[in-house]
Amino acid sequence: KELGRNVPVLVDILQLCFLYVARKCKSVDLVFIIDSSRSVRPHEFETMRKFMIDIINTLDVGANATRVGVVQYSSQVQNVFSLKSFSKKQDMVKAINQIIPLAQGTMTGLAIQYAMTVAFSRGEGARPGIPDVAVIVTDGRPQDRVAEVAAAARNRGVEIFAVGVARADMTSLRAMASPPLETHVFLVESFDLIHKFGMQLQGTICVINYCSFGNHSCQHECVSVLNGYFCRCHEGYTLQDNGKTCLQDDLCNTVEHGCQHRCVSTPGSYFCVCPEDQQLQEDGKSCGTCRSANIDLVLLIDGSKSVRPQNFELVKKFVNQVVDSLDVSAHGTRVGLVQYSSRVRTEFPLSRYQAAEDIKNAVMKVEYMEKGTMTGLALKHMVENSFTEAEGARAASRNIPRVGLVFTDGRSQDSIAEWAKKAKDAGVTMYAVGVGKAVEDELREIASEPVDKHFFYSTDFTAINQIAENLKLNVCAEESQGEVEVKDPCACDSQVDFQQATMTALEQLGQKHILCLSTPGEKRHPVYSI
């Protein structure tokens, strides 16, 4: 009602309210939203202070009773104190008396949004099952939109009283207030009357907790408001037309889930699934064959003097060819590189690079070590250092496969048995790639089971690009092409293929070489490039 236009009626209502106020009030979470724009004169703001203090003095205030918060607004919003700040009236009164008006515009919609999302949040002291009550006091027309945000606040269970003074716009007041409007919209002619009006408003906000009667029939939650109650569903459910029951949301039909194959809804959430022959990737949405599965891969490359500089360049190209087949990223596959000879050197750990191009650039900058062939020492370094979380390996609890690849061209000068076994016992899937004088028994000892799927050999470096093509570093046996075939070097087609590959390599290196092609235990057969 427009009470300010009929003061005698206001007095009659106040007399009736005194009888109602005599009853003990139920607990509410009450937030005052007060207009402190430049149009509110200093003496008018003082009457607004008294208005709030008068209402607080008639309430049963406490942490387990009614809680009170105050927000002031103009062109911006300021939290004076929240619902959890004070439990004693004198502390609230002191804070109210210390308010300094903002004296700018009138952004009422912004203030309602703040109250809905912040002031009435659990973090600021609002309590579940306790009515949320907002009292908006303004003297002018809002400079922003209020209807939509006020409707959103009411839908979230906030009971809104709109109190207009003097120049306030009645249309805006009605757009903000909760129904029924005749008990939630008030207009007084001047600030001089507002403190008297506080008694009438206090009588209105002392409410019965309708949910406590036990006959609400809400399936999930009952929310008591000033003039009744309404039912609310848990997150992930939607209230049905009867206003009582809740139905689980099928989020797969209501959100952009991004699942590549199929989305499965659960209460309040969803998850993606993939076909039986594919695996869900780490992003939780995309599917892939094992080729694109995420792994932590550490490559151990032989940098002994027997490799020779020109062949070491081919080894680096082999490493980059392997990297090209992987989905490298911080959350995808990670790659580390270790070079060994008579000693072991980490070229870069698993944590260093997150893009394939960065890895490939780093590989090409690796400097050849030369000297001996301590493969056992390299395996020890890999187990004790390379697959630690400190160097970028992901925790074992995440079940990211750990893969080690050893590339060597000769017999190890130390024992490999102990650390090859420890690597596999630690859950590392081991691949062994040998070239030239590499010892087959050592390669097989390094390789994981089934050995034929994890062991590769070629008689010369020019064929290692074919190994990279056949090598599958995704721990999926069904994709592995197995051991690279070692062809009879005396066969005509083998000699032709080898000569062509040799000519290409020599042209790239810009010089001529005499190469030997052999298999373990066979007499060497020189092949000359002309």
XYZ file of C-alpha atoms in Angstrom:
530
model
C 0.000 0.000 0.000
C 1.066 3.561 -0.515
C 1.131 4.182 3.232
C 2.852 7.517 2.970
C -0.212 9.046 1.378
C -2.467 8.136 4.278
C -0.636 8.497 7.596
C -3.718 7.751 9.786
C -4.002 4.360 8.128
C -0.336 3.726 8.940
C -0.978 4.460 12.624
C -3.882 1.997 12.703
C -1.726 -0.716 11.152
C 1.045 -0.058 13.684
C -1.385 -0.533 16.584
C -2.449 -3.916 15.216
C 1.168 -4.912 14.683
C 2.146 -4.311 18.310
C -0.138 -7.175 19.308
C 1.504 -9.440 16.723
C 5.048 -8.412 17.657
C 4.383 -9.492 21.243
C 4.681 -13.049 19.967
C 8.233 -14.373 19.835
C 9.723 -13.989 16.348
C 11.087 -16.979 14.458
C 14.648 -16.772 13.147
C 15.313 -15.059 9.822
C 18.411 -13.998 7.887
C 17.718 -10.311 7.300
C 19.744 -8.052 4.989
C 19.072 -4.328 4.661
C 19.885 -2.937 1.212
C 20.005 0.820 1.630
C 20.249 3.540 -1.000
C 23.086 5.977 -0.225
C 23.036 7.825 -3.558
C 23.729 11.540 -3.815
C 19.978 12.316 -3.804
C 19.741 11.141 -0.175
C 20.553 14.204 1.909
C 22.658 13.852 5.077
C 19.777 14.367 7.501
C 17.675 11.894 5.494
C 20.407 9.277 5.742
C 20.348 9.742 9.541
C 16.663 8.795 9.617
C 17.528 5.697 7.566
C 20.047 4.700 10.248
C 17.360 5.060 12.880
C 14.974 2.998 10.752
C 17.381 0.034 10.725
C 18.311 0.403 14.398
C 14.650 0.504 15.466
C 13.941 -2.774 13.656
C 17.067 -4.469 15.047
C 16.143 -3.454 18.601
C 12.824 -5.329 18.320
C 14.361 -8.528 16.948
C 15.673 -11.566 18.795
C 19.217 -11.231 17.421
C 21.867 -13.916 17.793
C 23.925 -16.551 16.015
C 21.114 -19.073 16.566
C 18.297 -16.521 16.277
C 17.864 -13.735 13.727
C 20.988 -12.657 11.858
C 21.316 -9.218 10.289
C 23.481 -7.845 7.487
C 23.656 -4.387 5.912
C 24.582 -3.453 2.343
C 24.698 0.111 1.019
C 24.757 1.046 -2.637
C 24.964 3.926 -5.086
C 26.956 3.453 -8.303
C 28.728 0.604 -6.516
C 27.907 -1.829 -3.734
C 29.540 -1.917 -0.309
C 29.091 -4.616 2.293
C 28.764 -2.798 5.635
C 28.586 -6.044 7.612
C 27.489 -9.556 6.737
C 25.095 -11.983 8.416
C 27.974 -13.697 10.200
C 29.721 -10.510 11.393
C 27.817 -9.712 14.622
C 25.632 -11.553 17.090
C 25.056 -8.610 19.466
C 22.778 -5.666 18.806
C 25.226 -3.081 20.149
C 27.857 -4.172 17.621
C 25.357 -3.842 14.780
C 24.216 -0.402 15.964
C 27.832 0.776 16.203
C 28.570 -0.379 12.638
C 25.418 1.279 11.296
C 26.336 4.585 12.954
C 29.756 4.447 11.276
C 28.405 4.141 7.723
C 29.716 6.822 5.351
C 27.282 7.337 2.438
C 28.694 6.607 -1.028
C 26.864 9.605 -2.585
C 26.914 8.567 -6.246
C 24.318 6.995 -8.594
C 21.439 4.580 -7.958
C 22.336 1.057 -9.160
C 19.610 -0.843 -7.351
C 19.778 -3.876 -9.658
C 23.475 -4.255 -8.946
C 22.759 -4.209 -5.219
C 20.098 -6.920 -5.520
C 22.514 -9.070 -7.542
C 25.157 -8.665 -4.824
C 22.694 -9.580 -2.090
C 21.544 -12.680 -3.960
C 25.000 -14.033 -4.823
C 27.094 -12.789 -1.902
C 25.151 -11.449 1.099
C 22.819 -14.479 1.205
C 25.582 -17.015 0.540
C 26.591 -19.681 3.036
C 30.047 -18.134 3.178
C 28.606 -14.859 4.440
C 26.513 -16.524 7.130
C 23.189 -17.411 5.476
C 21.713 -20.623 6.875
C 19.906 -23.458 5.084
C 16.247 -23.772 6.053
C 16.126 -20.213 7.491
C 14.095 -17.606 5.530
C 16.179 -15.042 3.611
C 14.646 -11.577 3.910
C 15.831 -8.459 2.055
C 14.568 -4.977 2.891
C 15.385 -2.507 0.112
C 15.111 1.185 1.010
C 15.413 3.691 -1.825
C 14.402 7.265 -2.593
C 14.704 7.336 -6.382
C 14.362 5.583 -9.714
C 16.978 2.843 -10.404
C 19.559 3.616 -13.062
C 19.785 -0.062 -14.059
C 17.357 -2.919 -14.667
C 15.812 -4.441 -11.560
C 12.947 -6.680 -12.720
C 15.042 -9.614 -13.975
C 17.541 -9.725 -11.118
C 14.793 -9.315 -8.507
C 12.881 -12.204 -10.093
C 16.039 -14.331 -9.949
C 16.485 -13.487 -6.254
C 12.882 -14.367 -5.481
C 13.249 -17.655 -7.367
C 16.171 -18.501 -5.098
C 13.960 -18.021 -2.056
C 14.760 -14.417 -1.072
C 11.705 -12.589 0.309
C 11.979 -8.965 -0.827
C 10.355 -5.953 0.847
C 10.593 -2.732 -1.174
C 10.376 0.496 0.809
C 10.208 3.710 -1.177
C 10.644 7.164 0.257
C 9.530 10.489 -1.250
C 10.774 10.410 -4.876
C 10.850 6.591 -5.185
C 9.335 5.060 -8.329
C 6.337 2.860 -7.489
C 6.667 0.789 -10.698
C 10.227 -0.151 -9.733
C 9.197 -0.983 -6.176
C 6.503 -3.343 -7.423
C 8.956 -4.958 -9.861
C 11.355 -5.712 -7.007
C 9.025 -6.893 -4.248
C 7.744 -10.378 -3.495
C 4.057 -11.210 -3.798
C 1.564 -10.357 -2.478
C 2.529 -6.764 -3.313
C 0.110 -5.245 -0.824
C 2.226 -6.633 2.037
C 5.663 -6.182 0.427
C 5.571 -2.736 -1.196
C 5.522 0.399 0.935
C 5.822 4.073 0.080
C 6.212 6.814 2.663
C 6.137 10.506 1.908
C 9.292 11.472 3.778
C 12.250 10.109 5.670
C 10.716 11.595 8.843
C 8.075 8.846 8.767
C 10.320 5.910 7.921
C 11.470 5.162 11.473
C 7.836 4.862 12.592
C 7.197 2.565 9.674
C 9.902 0.237 10.985
C 7.588 -1.145 13.663
C 5.012 -2.131 11.067
C 7.651 -3.834 8.936
C 9.119 -5.684 11.921
C 5.704 -7.139 12.653
C 5.564 -8.430 9.096
C 8.953 -10.167 9.085
C 8.268 -12.121 12.289
C 7.104 -15.279 10.597
C 6.074 -18.836 11.206
C 8.347 -21.594 9.949
C 5.796 -23.419 7.830
C 8.255 -26.205 7.045
C 8.346 -27.178 10.718
C 4.726 -28.381 10.579
C 5.915 -31.522 8.778
C 3.106 -31.650 6.206
C 4.808 -29.891 3.322
C 5.317 -33.126 1.267
C 8.477 -31.757 -0.404
C 10.522 -34.633 -1.820
C 13.881 -32.935 -1.193
C 13.892 -29.587 0.655
C 11.262 -27.313 2.140
C 12.050 -23.575 2.235
C 9.998 -21.444 4.602
C 9.196 -17.898 3.456
C 7.237 -15.136 5.080
C 3.851 -16.061 3.719
C 4.239 -19.818 3.333
C 6.807 -22.222 1.916
C 8.033 -23.713 -1.332
C 9.827 -26.912 -2.299
C 13.355 -26.979 -3.674
C 15.267 -29.815 -5.300
C 18.860 -30.899 -4.824
C 21.410 -29.936 -7.432
C 20.952 -32.023 -10.558
C 17.183 -32.316 -10.142
C 14.235 -30.261 -11.429
C 11.041 -29.482 -9.522
C 8.015 -30.930 -11.264
C 4.715 -29.196 -12.035
C 3.131 -30.391 -8.776
C 5.658 -28.260 -6.884
C 6.595 -31.208 -4.653
C 8.498 -33.934 -6.470
C 11.898 -33.783 -8.109
C 13.138 -35.475 -11.273
C 16.798 -36.083 -12.012
C 18.148 -33.856 -14.770
C 19.509 -35.522 -17.854
C 22.500 -33.206 -18.088
C 23.588 -34.875 -21.286
C 20.553 -33.302 -22.965
C 20.846 -29.905 -21.297
C 24.552 -29.013 -21.368
C 27.335 -28.909 -23.948
C 28.995 -32.037 -22.614
C 31.546 -32.368 -25.426
C 31.658 -36.177 -25.230
C 33.111 -37.573 -28.441
C 31.206 -40.878 -28.260
C 28.473 -41.036 -25.604
C 27.414 -39.067 -22.516
C 26.024 -40.768 -19.381
C 24.076 -38.702 -16.829
C 24.461 -39.097 -13.067
C 22.812 -37.078 -10.251
C 24.136 -33.561 -10.663
C 26.832 -34.556 -13.112
C 27.725 -36.662 -16.145
C 30.631 -38.597 -17.612
C 31.785 -39.651 -21.062
C 32.310 -43.207 -22.307
C 34.090 -44.588 -25.368
C 33.627 -47.653 -27.595
C 35.116 -50.890 -26.284
C 38.084 -50.695 -28.632
C 39.014 -47.160 -27.579
C 40.109 -45.427 -24.400
C 38.849 -42.241 -22.760
C 41.575 -39.622 -22.965
C 42.762 -37.479 -20.040
C 40.437 -34.607 -21.001
C 37.563 -36.886 -19.995
C 35.758 -36.295 -23.279
C 37.658 -37.513 -26.309
C 38.243 -41.127 -27.319
C 41.305 -42.595 -28.944
C 43.023 -45.783 -29.873
C 45.991 -46.742 -27.788
C 48.227 -44.898 -30.290
C 47.049 -41.609 -28.809
C 46.985 -42.811 -25.210
C 48.870 -40.634 -22.756
C 52.195 -41.965 -21.459
C 55.313 -40.824 -19.644
C 58.108 -41.777 -22.061
C 61.836 -41.694 -21.311
C 64.260 -42.458 -24.145
C 67.792 -43.702 -23.337
C 70.038 -43.159 -26.362
C 73.518 -44.616 -26.784
C 76.083 -41.847 -27.287
C 79.178 -44.115 -27.249
C 82.069 -43.591 -29.694
C 81.043 -46.620 -31.758
C 77.900 -44.831 -32.892
C 79.908 -42.136 -34.743
C 78.747 -38.545 -35.260
C 76.900 -39.008 -38.547
C 74.916 -41.935 -37.171
C 74.146 -40.033 -33.972
C 72.353 -37.483 -36.163
C 70.237 -40.346 -37.515
C 69.485 -41.432 -33.948
C 68.189 -37.930 -33.156
C 65.975 -38.052 -36.230
C 64.703 -41.437 -35.028
C 63.785 -39.886 -31.665
C 61.905 -37.074 -33.404
C 60.076 -39.539 -35.604
C 58.874 -41.282 -32.460
C 57.804 -37.924 -30.959
C 55.768 -37.167 -34.098
C 53.613 -40.226 -33.407
C 52.681 -39.049 -29.909
C 50.094 -36.638 -28.516
C 52.491 -34.441 -26.544
C 51.134 -31.951 -23.990
C 51.235 -31.207 -20.262
C 48.130 -33.349 -19.743
C 48.884 -35.763 -22.595
C 52.133 -37.581 -23.294
C 55.337 -36.324 -21.693
C 58.792 -37.090 -23.070
C 62.209 -37.121 -21.402
C 65.577 -37.817 -22.996
C 68.720 -39.363 -21.449
C 72.059 -39.902 -23.275
C 74.635 -42.325 -21.988
C 78.157 -43.501 -22.771
C 80.683 -44.020 -19.936
C 78.440 -41.737 -17.884
C 74.772 -40.710 -17.956
C 73.363 -37.280 -18.764
C 69.732 -36.136 -18.630
C 69.238 -34.018 -21.747
C 65.788 -32.930 -20.573
C 63.342 -34.387 -18.008
C 59.675 -35.257 -18.495
C 58.585 -31.912 -17.086
C 60.656 -29.702 -19.401
C 58.595 -29.471 -22.596
C 54.868 -29.526 -23.314
C 54.866 -29.325 -27.103
C 56.254 -31.717 -29.706
C 58.055 -28.969 -31.611
C 59.908 -27.862 -28.474
C 61.024 -31.442 -27.838
C 62.196 -31.928 -31.418
C 64.166 -28.685 -31.352
C 65.828 -29.726 -28.086
C 66.683 -33.170 -29.500
C 68.461 -31.694 -32.499
C 70.610 -29.583 -30.162
C 71.842 -32.582 -28.152
C 75.648 -32.927 -28.328
C 77.270 -36.300 -28.941
C 79.059 -37.648 -25.832
C 81.269 -40.456 -27.321
C 83.322 -42.807 -25.016
C 81.962 -46.119 -23.565
C 78.646 -48.020 -23.388
C 77.305 -48.225 -19.813
C 73.747 -49.371 -20.549
C 73.238 -50.772 -17.040
C 74.178 -47.431 -15.518
C 71.692 -45.704 -17.818
C 68.880 -48.061 -16.745
C 69.725 -47.384 -13.092
C 69.542 -43.634 -13.731
C 66.170 -44.024 -15.438
C 64.662 -46.022 -12.560
C 66.064 -43.849 -9.763
C 65.681 -40.411 -11.389
C 63.840 -40.126 -14.695
C 60.518 -41.573 -13.519
C 60.322 -39.573 -10.291
C 57.644 -36.931 -9.757
C 60.452 -34.408 -9.217
C 61.428 -34.837 -12.878
C 57.854 -34.693 -14.151
C 56.555 -38.255 -13.975
C 52.933 -38.310 -12.928
C 51.914 -40.044 -9.701
C 51.460 -43.799 -9.961
C 47.932 -43.405 -8.577
C 46.927 -41.700 -11.828
C 47.675 -44.876 -13.792
C 49.555 -43.070 -16.567
C 51.661 -45.748 -18.319
C 55.428 -45.341 -17.902
C 57.459 -46.362 -20.933
C 61.227 -46.639 -21.322
C 62.982 -47.013 -24.681
C 66.660 -48.019 -24.872
C 68.510 -47.387 -28.124
C 71.995 -48.937 -28.395
C 74.475 -50.005 -31.066
C 76.706 -52.373 -29.120
C 77.399 -54.621 -26.158
C 77.062 -53.019 -22.742
C 80.254 -52.640 -20.763
C 78.386 -53.227 -17.497
C 75.666 -55.603 -16.357
C 72.126 -54.748 -17.377
C 70.269 -57.633 -15.688
C 69.605 -56.048 -12.275
C 68.297 -52.686 -13.452
C 66.410 -54.045 -16.447
C 64.483 -56.245 -14.006
C 63.982 -53.415 -11.512
C 62.606 -51.172 -14.256
C 60.001 -53.751 -15.262
C 59.215 -54.577 -11.619
C 58.543 -50.871 -11.088
C 55.858 -51.000 -13.766
C 57.881 -49.464 -16.608
C 57.101 -50.950 -20.015
C 60.507 -51.408 -21.640
C 61.305 -51.298 -25.350
C 64.765 -52.229 -26.673
C 66.025 -51.027 -30.058
C 69.365 -52.335 -31.274
C 71.476 -51.495 -34.301
C 74.651 -52.995 -35.762
C 76.741 -54.686 -33.052
C 73.949 -54.609 -30.447
C 73.697 -57.955 -28.624
C 70.357 -59.651 -29.118
C 70.406 -61.381 -25.712
C 70.860 -58.015 -23.978
C 68.043 -56.445 -25.966
C 65.715 -59.281 -25.075
C 66.660 -58.976 -21.398
C 65.750 -55.292 -21.449
C 62.450 -55.740 -23.335
C 59.107 -56.301 -21.599
C 56.886 -59.290 -22.276
C 55.932 -60.312 -24.854
C 59.525 -59.783 -25.956
C 58.723 -60.068 -29.667
C 56.506 -56.985 -29.357
C 59.054 -54.918 -27.430
C 62.335 -55.849 -29.116
C 63.578 -54.303 -32.389
C 66.790 -54.770 -34.322
C 68.337 -53.517 -37.536
C 71.738 -54.190 -39.022
C 72.424 -50.539 -39.835
C 71.375 -47.036 -38.872
C 69.779 -46.221 -42.226
C 66.896 -48.605 -41.424
C 65.952 -47.150 -38.047
C 63.351 -44.903 -39.632
C 61.447 -48.093 -40.458
C 61.703 -49.125 -36.796
C 60.126 -45.820 -35.797
C 57.266 -46.491 -38.212
C 56.611 -49.903 -36.668
C 57.217 -48.931 -33.065
C 54.045 -48.323 -31.027
C 54.722 -46.647 -27.701
C 51.200 -46.900 -26.360
C 51.364 -50.210 -24.467
C 48.704 -51.658 -26.751
C 49.925 -55.040 -27.963
C 47.284 -55.330 -30.666
C 48.761 -52.326 -32.473
C 52.406 -53.348 -32.260
C 53.918 -54.607 -35.475
C 56.497 -56.675 -33.632
C 60.146 -57.108 -34.418
C 61.594 -55.522 -37.531
C 62.518 -58.244 -39.968
C 66.273 -58.696 -40.487
C 66.563 -59.546 -44.174
C 69.262 -61.710 -45.700
C 71.943 -59.200 -46.701
C 73.007 -61.410 -49.601
C 69.600 -61.272 -51.239
C 69.549 -59.131 -54.352
C 66.575 -56.985 -53.318
C 68.192 -56.377 -49.927
C 71.379 -55.131 -51.536
C 69.456 -52.858 -53.894
C 67.303 -51.418 -51.081
C 70.306 -50.936 -48.884
C 72.370 -49.252 -51.611
C 69.505 -46.856 -52.330
C 69.120 -45.994 -48.639
C 72.876 -45.582 -48.296
C 73.118 -43.280 -51.308
C 70.352 -41.097 -49.861
C 72.046 -40.909 -46.474
C 75.408 -40.099 -48.030
C 73.935 -37.333 -50.133
C 72.375 -35.826 -47.022
C 75.617 -36.032 -45.099
C 77.556 -34.629 -48.039
C 80.330 -37.191 -48.016
C 81.105 -40.764 -49.082
C 81.532 -43.706 -46.726
C 82.225 -47.392 -46.893
C 79.511 -49.172 -44.879
C 79.287 -52.775 -43.712
C 76.064 -54.728 -43.537
C 75.931 -57.788 -41.306
C 73.788 -59.815 -38.992
C 74.981 -61.254 -35.677
C 77.444 -64.087 -36.269
C 77.747 -63.487 -40.009
C 80.811 -62.434 -41.965
C 80.747 -58.760 -42.883
C 79.973 -57.889 -46.516
C 81.267 -54.508 -47.613
C 78.970 -52.425 -49.783
C 80.553 -49.539 -51.610
C 78.757 -46.341 -52.566
C 79.974 -44.964 -55.867
